[in-house]
Amino acid sequence: MNGGKKVLFVASEVVPFAKTGGLADVAGALPKALARMGHEVIVVMPRYYSIDKGSLKHVPGELGVPMGSMGELWAGVYESVLPGSDVKIYFIDYEHFFGRSGLYAENNVSYADNDNRFIFLSKAAMQLSKKLRFQPDIIHANDWHTATIPVLRNTRYVFDPDFANAATVLTIHNLHYQGHFYKGAIDVLEVGWEHFTPDELEEFDGINFLKGGISHADAVTTVSRQYAREIQTPEFGWGLEQHIKTHSHKLYGILNGVDYEEWSPAVDPFIAKHFDLDDLSGKKVCKSDLQEEFKLPVREDVPLIGFIGRFVDQKGIGLIASVMHRILKMDVQLVFLGSGEKWAEGFFSELAGRHPDKVGTYIGYNNTLAHRIEAGCDLFLMPSLFEPCGLNQIYSLRYGTLPVVRGTGGLEDTIDNYNPYTGEGNGFKFYEASPDAFFNTLSWAVDVYYNDPEGFENLRKNAMKARFSWDEAAEIYTELYEMVSLKQAMKRYQ
Ligand code: ADP
């Protein structure tokens, strides 16, 4: 590495402070891995109502945030560190925008002023960087919430000496969410109406934050190589495929890592008994523990199949539901952990009610149970319609719980299909998003469990050996930072 960069990392959610999805996991782990590589990283996020001020340190003074037609707003700032590191994280405190029970929505209804809330976060991060005299080499924005930062960097802050060296990176964690708003937000953003064009911020006479970010960022990344390819097609592009294609010269797929200190059967504090590659006996204890938890018959000889995730279309819950009557004809047990769409909550609850000897369901969010499911199951279902990276299949590998996945996005990049002739692979994979393709692959996995136990055990071992570390990802981000910094330096001569 040629030298550490000063990185301003901005995200709307960061583990362990606030989380609704994979973005928070990345924002909590990647900055630490970048710091280990020698970068000086500071993280900025909102101080949501759920984050106790008492546990944070107050930064003296007020932070002025210019909000165009809304005038200048004044925020408080708090600081802390990412656990297990000395990476500083700053919290933007502004009651009117962030003193609410949800992060983006309440009762499944998005806050009507999400445009102002996240323009505010984006500008506050830039203003804070100025106040701290941080002068970043890299500003790393994440998803639509902070996607206006690259736009601001190139417009409102283009001649600001505090950002003279700043190159911008925008990471897309899920293209499905883009930040579409009424065009009046341009006046709050203060970037000038000349940027309200279809090749920058405009879409259907409204403003699209992510579209603007993609136009202006020096590099755009997404969280797997396969997803980087997919989002350039109509099936996965959510209307932005052409725009992304136009900018594909600066698009890179960098696979997320996972935190093996949290997700490893050798050290996991939540599971009934530890186990690892050299001694799998603890996994049997975890299996019976899980069967007891869900009041299923305690049997060692039946494949126990798990699902953890948001009950939304993306996760393939429709596919699972559509073949459930066929799955139940096999001698299997299933456990479901999740919440989301009401029909799915009803469906999986009722299923457990009707088939108490075969199905267990827990509706809600339960981290401890998630660990126990990973540890106790034999197979893990992830038939996603799209999956930017996906974490659960990677956790499953580490726990020797073989994933049954659709080969899309990060699932394609992390799961190798079983090859019965060579014994290679770490899971079971299908491609067509059809009930038959999914069912056939799951029944194949069940067949291998019953009739090819040696093959199944080999797959388990292959799976448990696989590693997807943040250090590896941080090395690739470092190369990217080097590249965009160099380009930024050369801009002086343009
Ligand atoms: P996404 O970000 O699309 O929701 P990922 O697989 O990338 O999907 O990450 C989901 C994360 O949230 C994982 O850490 C998973 O274990 C966790 N998770 C999802 N639903 C639940 C739940 N109901 N209870 C506990 N953990 C959950």
XYZ file of C-alpha atoms and ligand atoms in Angstrom:
521
model
C 0.000 0.000 0.000
C 1.327 3.448 -0.898
C 0.028 5.126 2.221
C -3.100 5.377 4.270
C -5.951 7.547 3.095
C -8.190 9.788 5.124
C -11.623 8.279 4.656
C -14.913 9.916 5.563
C -17.366 6.993 5.681
C -21.033 7.960 5.819
C -23.920 5.553 6.363
C -27.484 5.741 7.634
C -27.064 2.664 9.849
C -24.053 1.122 11.548
C -23.787 -1.994 13.733
C -24.092 -2.036 16.739
C -25.812 1.374 16.941
C -28.695 0.938 14.483
C -29.515 -1.807 12.009
C -32.245 -2.764 9.593
C -30.147 -4.796 7.143
C -26.816 -5.753 5.648
C -25.745 -2.088 5.178
C -25.318 -1.774 8.947
C -23.125 -4.886 9.090
C -20.865 -3.497 6.378
C -20.698 -0.030 7.916
C -19.779 -1.516 11.295
C -17.068 -3.823 9.965
C -15.482 -2.344 6.829
C -14.197 0.876 8.483
C -12.419 -1.244 11.105
C -10.823 -3.433 8.435
C -9.781 -0.288 6.524
C -8.205 1.112 9.698
C -6.263 -2.136 10.127
C -4.895 -1.529 6.625
C -3.504 1.832 7.767
C -6.266 4.223 6.682
C -7.540 6.977 8.942
C -11.294 6.453 8.905
C -14.104 8.388 10.546
C -17.699 7.242 10.327
C -20.764 9.510 10.391
C -24.363 8.436 11.038
C -27.544 9.953 12.536
C -28.177 9.935 16.277
C -31.494 8.116 16.124
C -33.845 8.219 19.068
C -32.926 4.609 19.902
C -29.255 5.501 20.409
C -28.753 6.508 24.015
C -26.920 9.840 24.265
C -25.677 8.854 27.703
C -23.304 6.312 26.184
C -21.791 8.870 23.794
C -19.414 11.805 24.233
C -20.739 15.244 23.366
C -18.686 17.222 20.872
C -18.761 20.883 21.992
C -20.316 23.471 19.710
C -23.096 23.375 17.176
C -22.814 22.213 13.611
C -24.342 24.506 10.986
C -25.919 22.628 8.082
C -26.955 24.739 5.058
C -30.270 23.392 3.789
C -31.010 25.775 0.906
C -34.644 26.782 0.906
C -35.006 25.499 4.509
C -32.280 27.850 5.701
C -29.395 26.872 7.935
C -30.134 24.226 10.560
C -28.028 23.624 13.655
C -27.202 20.116 14.803
C -25.521 18.624 17.841
C -22.697 16.147 17.421
C -21.770 13.167 19.580
C -18.907 10.747 19.233
C -17.912 7.219 20.161
C -15.754 4.455 18.677
C -16.634 1.317 16.753
C -16.425 -1.491 19.317
C -13.102 -3.280 19.423
C -11.313 -0.494 17.569
C -10.295 3.122 17.839
C -12.236 4.112 14.718
C -14.197 7.239 15.592
C -17.875 7.403 14.822
C -19.783 10.686 14.909
C -23.518 10.977 15.438
C -25.517 13.853 13.985
C -28.116 14.870 16.530
C -31.155 16.706 15.218
C -34.355 15.922 17.033
C -36.721 17.096 14.321
C -35.320 14.640 11.758
C -33.950 11.715 13.756
C -35.870 11.724 17.047
C -38.330 9.129 15.773
C -38.951 5.495 16.534
C -38.065 4.242 13.029
C -35.013 4.757 10.868
C -36.823 5.296 7.565
C -40.432 4.364 8.212
C -43.066 3.661 10.802
C -45.751 0.966 10.414
C -44.359 0.239 6.948
C -44.973 3.841 5.836
C -41.868 5.804 4.835
C -41.392 9.183 6.490
C -42.638 11.865 4.116
C -39.554 14.022 4.667
C -36.925 11.333 4.002
C -35.478 13.554 1.258
C -34.764 16.369 3.717
C -33.633 13.970 6.463
C -30.968 12.357 4.327
C -29.881 15.468 2.459
C -29.360 16.785 5.975
C -27.253 13.761 6.980
C -25.169 14.038 3.801
C -24.521 17.743 4.216
C -23.932 17.398 7.944
C -21.227 14.800 7.254
C -19.490 17.221 4.887
C -19.849 20.139 7.275
C -18.541 18.047 10.159
C -15.529 17.040 8.110
C -14.846 20.752 7.562
C -15.344 21.564 11.213
C -12.905 18.817 12.215
C -10.477 19.969 9.510
C -10.420 16.334 8.429
C -9.850 17.052 4.712
C -10.651 13.572 3.391
C -8.922 11.863 0.476
C -11.954 9.633 0.076
C -15.610 10.164 0.884
C -17.326 6.786 0.959
C -21.118 7.059 0.702
C -23.560 4.177 0.986
C -26.922 3.566 -0.677
C -29.497 6.211 -1.586
C -29.478 7.857 1.850
C -26.050 9.386 1.303
C -25.879 9.134 -2.494
C -26.177 12.907 -2.856
C -22.695 13.318 -1.360
C -20.879 12.696 -4.669
C -23.271 15.194 -6.292
C -22.595 17.773 -3.575
C -18.855 17.193 -3.848
C -18.946 18.066 -7.555
C -21.344 20.999 -7.292
C -21.926 22.875 -4.070
C -18.506 21.978 -2.643
C -16.549 21.846 -5.897
C -14.268 24.782 -5.069
C -14.083 24.073 -1.332
C -10.399 23.700 -0.385
C -11.350 21.261 2.394
C -12.403 18.787 -0.292
C -9.707 19.567 -2.851
C -8.332 16.008 -2.598
C -11.612 14.254 -1.980
C -12.559 11.496 -4.403
C -15.951 9.865 -3.905
C -16.943 6.210 -3.749
C -20.586 5.149 -3.666
C -21.461 1.617 -2.575
C -24.833 0.181 -3.593
C -25.988 -2.377 -1.031
C -29.403 -2.841 -2.601
C -30.477 -1.199 -5.854
C -34.130 -1.812 -5.095
C -34.121 1.235 -2.819
C -33.156 4.373 -4.770
C -34.589 7.407 -3.010
C -37.243 8.860 -5.367
C -38.577 12.235 -4.300
C -40.389 15.347 -5.420
C -38.094 17.567 -7.472
C -38.354 20.433 -4.992
C -35.566 18.675 -3.069
C -33.167 20.270 -5.577
C -33.636 23.561 -3.743
C -32.730 21.964 -0.437
C -29.772 20.211 -1.989
C -28.640 23.535 -3.544
C -26.973 21.948 -6.536
C -28.653 24.060 -9.199
C -31.423 23.102 -11.591
C -28.944 22.534 -14.390
C -28.300 19.158 -12.689
C -31.970 18.203 -12.909
C -31.447 16.263 -16.126
C -32.075 12.606 -17.064
C -28.369 11.859 -17.067
C -27.928 13.214 -13.544
C -30.684 13.534 -10.921
C -33.948 13.593 -12.838
C -36.262 10.616 -13.272
C -39.924 10.872 -14.311
C -39.918 14.549 -13.365
C -38.791 13.676 -9.839
C -35.390 13.411 -8.235
C -33.588 10.078 -7.827
C -30.792 10.268 -5.237
C -29.060 7.072 -6.259
C -29.106 8.022 -9.926
C -27.389 11.305 -9.108
C -24.827 9.525 -6.963
C -24.013 7.059 -9.712
C -23.505 9.939 -12.169
C -21.153 11.870 -9.921
C -19.196 9.303 -7.871
C -15.622 8.684 -8.964
C -16.274 4.976 -8.411
C -19.416 2.979 -7.786
C -19.219 -0.354 -6.064
C -21.686 -3.020 -5.238
C -21.367 -5.926 -2.877
C -20.668 -8.825 -5.249
C -19.288 -9.165 -8.760
C -22.333 -11.012 -10.017
C -24.679 -8.290 -8.707
C -22.498 -5.699 -10.491
C -23.231 -7.521 -13.738
C -26.891 -8.128 -12.977
C -27.816 -4.525 -12.198
C -26.990 -3.658 -15.793
C -29.933 -5.783 -16.960
C -33.678 -5.064 -16.879
C -34.359 -7.995 -14.523
C -32.251 -6.511 -11.709
C -31.814 -2.853 -12.658
C -35.107 -1.485 -11.287
C -35.212 1.007 -14.147
C -31.634 2.206 -13.671
C -29.991 -0.500 -15.807
C -29.281 1.817 -18.729
C -27.916 4.530 -16.447
C -25.681 1.997 -14.695
C -24.496 0.623 -18.015
C -23.521 4.135 -19.048
C -21.355 4.336 -15.923
C -20.145 0.724 -15.935
C -16.566 1.824 -16.628
C -16.369 2.861 -12.976
C -18.484 0.051 -11.477
C -16.835 -2.672 -9.374
C -18.205 -5.676 -7.456
C -16.439 -6.193 -4.128
C -17.778 -9.042 -2.041
C -18.580 -8.302 1.595
C -16.747 -10.120 4.338
C -18.333 -11.442 7.497
C -17.375 -11.043 11.116
C -16.106 -14.464 12.169
C -15.686 -13.296 15.744
C -19.455 -13.103 15.876
C -20.333 -15.938 13.520
C -18.172 -18.935 14.257
C -19.307 -22.209 15.879
C -15.997 -22.473 17.736
C -16.663 -19.342 19.820
C -20.374 -18.517 19.414
C -21.786 -17.726 22.894
C -25.400 -18.302 21.797
C -25.199 -21.962 20.759
C -25.711 -25.075 22.886
C -22.254 -26.534 22.253
C -19.215 -25.343 20.354
C -17.911 -27.311 17.406
C -15.487 -26.988 14.532
C -14.056 -28.866 11.567
C -11.987 -31.265 13.660
C -14.873 -32.193 15.962
C -18.436 -31.888 14.721
C -20.041 -33.632 17.704
C -21.251 -30.284 19.116
C -23.358 -29.733 15.991
C -25.544 -32.700 16.956
C -26.161 -31.090 20.349
C -27.078 -27.835 18.594
C -29.492 -29.742 16.362
C -31.363 -31.406 19.233
C -31.351 -28.083 21.117
C -33.047 -26.418 18.146
C -35.572 -29.234 17.772
C -36.444 -28.871 21.444
C -36.752 -25.100 21.094
C -39.327 -25.516 18.322
C -40.959 -28.539 20.000
C -40.128 -30.761 17.030
C -39.421 -34.472 17.514
C -35.784 -34.780 18.575
C -34.281 -36.902 15.811
C -30.729 -37.041 14.588
C -31.595 -38.838 11.356
C -33.845 -36.199 9.746
C -32.603 -33.238 7.715
C -33.342 -30.015 9.595
C -33.838 -27.120 7.178
C -33.651 -23.458 8.232
C -34.666 -20.047 6.918
C -33.762 -16.669 8.430
C -34.604 -13.385 6.797
C -36.950 -10.598 6.003
C -40.274 -11.959 4.742
C -40.176 -10.007 1.486
C -40.383 -11.078 -2.158
C -36.645 -10.582 -2.593
C -35.903 -13.521 -0.302
C -37.896 -16.018 -2.390
C -40.570 -16.594 0.244
C -43.114 -16.929 -2.567
C -41.118 -19.807 -4.037
C -40.905 -21.511 -0.654
C -44.625 -21.119 -0.033
C -45.557 -22.370 -3.491
C -43.832 -25.744 -3.039
C -44.454 -26.241 0.670
C -47.053 -28.949 0.084
C -44.422 -30.891 -1.860
C -41.670 -30.289 0.698
C -43.907 -31.602 3.473
C -44.272 -34.936 1.682
C -40.583 -35.570 2.394
C -39.278 -36.706 5.766
C -37.807 -33.329 6.773
C -38.112 -30.715 9.506
C -38.199 -26.950 8.839
C -37.676 -23.881 11.001
C -38.491 -20.323 9.909
C -37.324 -17.100 11.569
C -38.416 -13.790 10.112
C -40.946 -11.027 9.841
C -42.291 -8.796 7.134
C -45.175 -9.221 4.730
C -48.341 -10.084 6.569
C -49.380 -12.928 4.275
C -46.052 -14.628 4.881
C -46.206 -14.177 8.645
C -49.667 -15.769 8.550
C -48.639 -18.519 6.159
C -45.570 -19.702 8.068
C -47.283 -19.416 11.465
C -50.239 -21.441 10.281
C -47.924 -23.996 8.731
C -46.298 -24.598 12.108
C -49.746 -24.833 13.695
C -50.879 -27.466 11.222
C -47.650 -29.473 11.123
C -46.172 -29.167 14.614
C -44.087 -32.314 14.089
C -42.459 -30.881 10.980
C -42.414 -27.083 11.073
C -41.403 -24.481 13.647
C -41.921 -20.734 13.083
C -40.806 -17.675 15.029
C -42.160 -14.346 13.829
C -39.917 -11.452 14.814
C -36.289 -10.456 15.014
C -34.178 -12.667 17.273
C -30.398 -12.642 16.940
C -29.798 -15.450 19.450
C -32.208 -17.714 17.639
C -30.555 -16.826 14.325
C -27.253 -18.156 15.697
C -28.926 -21.308 16.997
C -30.595 -21.966 13.648
C -27.302 -21.585 11.786
C -25.662 -24.003 14.212
C -28.416 -26.592 14.470
C -29.605 -27.009 10.880
C -28.330 -29.282 8.111
C -29.606 -27.196 5.203
C -30.337 -23.492 4.822
C -32.832 -22.037 2.331
C -32.002 -18.895 0.377
C -33.910 -19.034 -2.912
C -33.668 -15.253 -3.382
C -35.017 -13.555 -6.497
C -32.102 -11.136 -6.172
C -29.387 -10.905 -3.553
C -26.767 -8.137 -3.698
C -24.424 -10.106 -1.413
C -26.303 -11.981 1.286
C -24.816 -12.809 4.655
C -26.802 -15.753 5.901
C -25.470 -18.158 3.295
C -21.931 -17.204 4.328
C -22.736 -17.729 8.010
C -24.315 -21.075 7.082
C -21.108 -22.217 5.418
C -19.105 -21.535 8.571
C -21.561 -23.604 10.646
C -21.555 -26.537 8.198
C -25.181 -25.856 7.289
C -25.360 -26.354 3.541
C -27.056 -23.526 1.665
C -29.694 -24.251 -0.976
C -29.615 -21.098 -3.071
C -30.635 -19.481 -6.288
C -27.501 -18.535 -8.250
C -27.963 -14.779 -8.198
C -25.777 -11.905 -6.938
C -23.626 -12.796 -3.951
C -25.206 -16.248 -3.761
C -23.710 -17.036 -7.165
C -20.302 -15.748 -6.044
C -20.137 -17.584 -2.713
C -21.879 -20.923 -3.275
C -20.422 -23.659 -5.487
C -22.843 -26.336 -6.542
C -22.232 -29.898 -5.356
C -20.486 -32.057 -7.919
C -21.196 -35.661 -6.929
C -18.453 -36.940 -9.252
C -15.595 -34.924 -7.772
C -17.044 -34.232 -4.303
C -16.449 -30.511 -4.870
C -18.858 -27.755 -3.843
C -20.233 -26.174 -0.700
C -23.984 -26.163 -1.294
C -26.815 -26.686 -3.760
C -27.722 -24.182 -6.432
C -30.422 -23.588 -9.023
C -30.911 -20.724 -11.452
C -34.446 -20.483 -12.795
C -36.747 -18.636 -10.406
C -39.401 -21.319 -10.684
C -41.049 -23.544 -8.075
C -39.896 -26.673 -9.905
C -36.260 -25.622 -10.096
C -36.259 -24.769 -6.406
C -38.090 -27.894 -5.311
C -35.958 -30.210 -7.442
C -32.781 -28.758 -5.965
C -34.036 -28.976 -2.403
C -35.166 -32.571 -2.897
C -31.762 -33.356 -4.417
C -30.116 -31.946 -1.274
C -32.432 -34.058 0.900
C -31.609 -37.099 -1.233
C -27.872 -36.514 -0.753
C -28.479 -36.217 2.997
C -30.215 -39.601 3.138
C -28.474 -41.581 0.410
C -24.981 -40.123 0.100
C -24.020 -39.328 3.701
C -20.331 -39.380 2.895
C -20.844 -36.833 0.113
C -22.916 -34.697 2.478
C -20.254 -34.758 5.188
C -17.586 -33.828 2.646
C -19.659 -30.865 1.536
C -20.010 -29.781 5.151
C -16.249 -29.800 5.505
C -15.726 -27.869 2.284
C -18.279 -25.335 3.497
C -16.669 -24.883 6.896
C -13.257 -24.275 5.345
C -14.452 -21.358 3.197
C -13.570 -17.867 4.456
C -14.885 -14.467 3.363
C -12.910 -12.000 5.410
C -13.203 -8.253 5.743
C -9.426 -7.949 5.501
C -9.572 -9.332 1.983
C -12.365 -6.919 1.050
C -10.482 -3.999 2.642
C -7.461 -4.759 0.463
C -9.582 -4.424 -2.666
C -11.186 -1.202 -1.413
C -7.665 0.075 -0.728
C -6.701 -0.497 -4.347
C -9.846 1.284 -5.432
C -9.089 4.229 -3.121
C -5.585 4.448 -4.614
C -7.018 4.527 -8.100
C -9.674 7.180 -7.509
C -7.231 9.323 -5.520
C -4.831 9.306 -8.413
C -7.602 10.270 -10.802
C -8.643 13.044 -8.432
C -5.073 14.375 -8.361
C -4.942 14.348 -12.158
C -8.150 16.398 -12.386
C -6.061 19.444 -11.510
C -4.535 19.221 -14.959
C -7.789 18.864 -16.834
P -30.658 -8.254 3.926
O -29.614 -7.207 4.219
O -31.184 -8.215 2.525
O -31.768 -8.300 4.927
P -28.546 -10.183 4.484
O -28.497 -11.678 4.388
O -27.465 -9.436 3.775
O -29.979 -9.711 4.021
O -28.466 -9.746 6.015
C -29.505 -10.022 6.889
C -28.976 -9.953 8.304
O -30.065 -9.789 9.203
C -28.272 -11.210 8.748
O -27.299 -10.862 9.703
C -29.420 -12.023 9.374
O -28.966 -12.989 10.291
C -30.202 -10.954 10.033
N -31.638 -11.250 10.167
C -32.594 -11.109 9.231
N -33.809 -11.400 9.741
C -33.612 -11.751 11.025
C -34.485 -12.152 12.091
N -35.797 -12.275 11.925
N -33.932 -12.406 13.287
C -32.603 -12.300 13.471
N -31.734 -11.916 12.514
C -32.227 -11.652 11.298
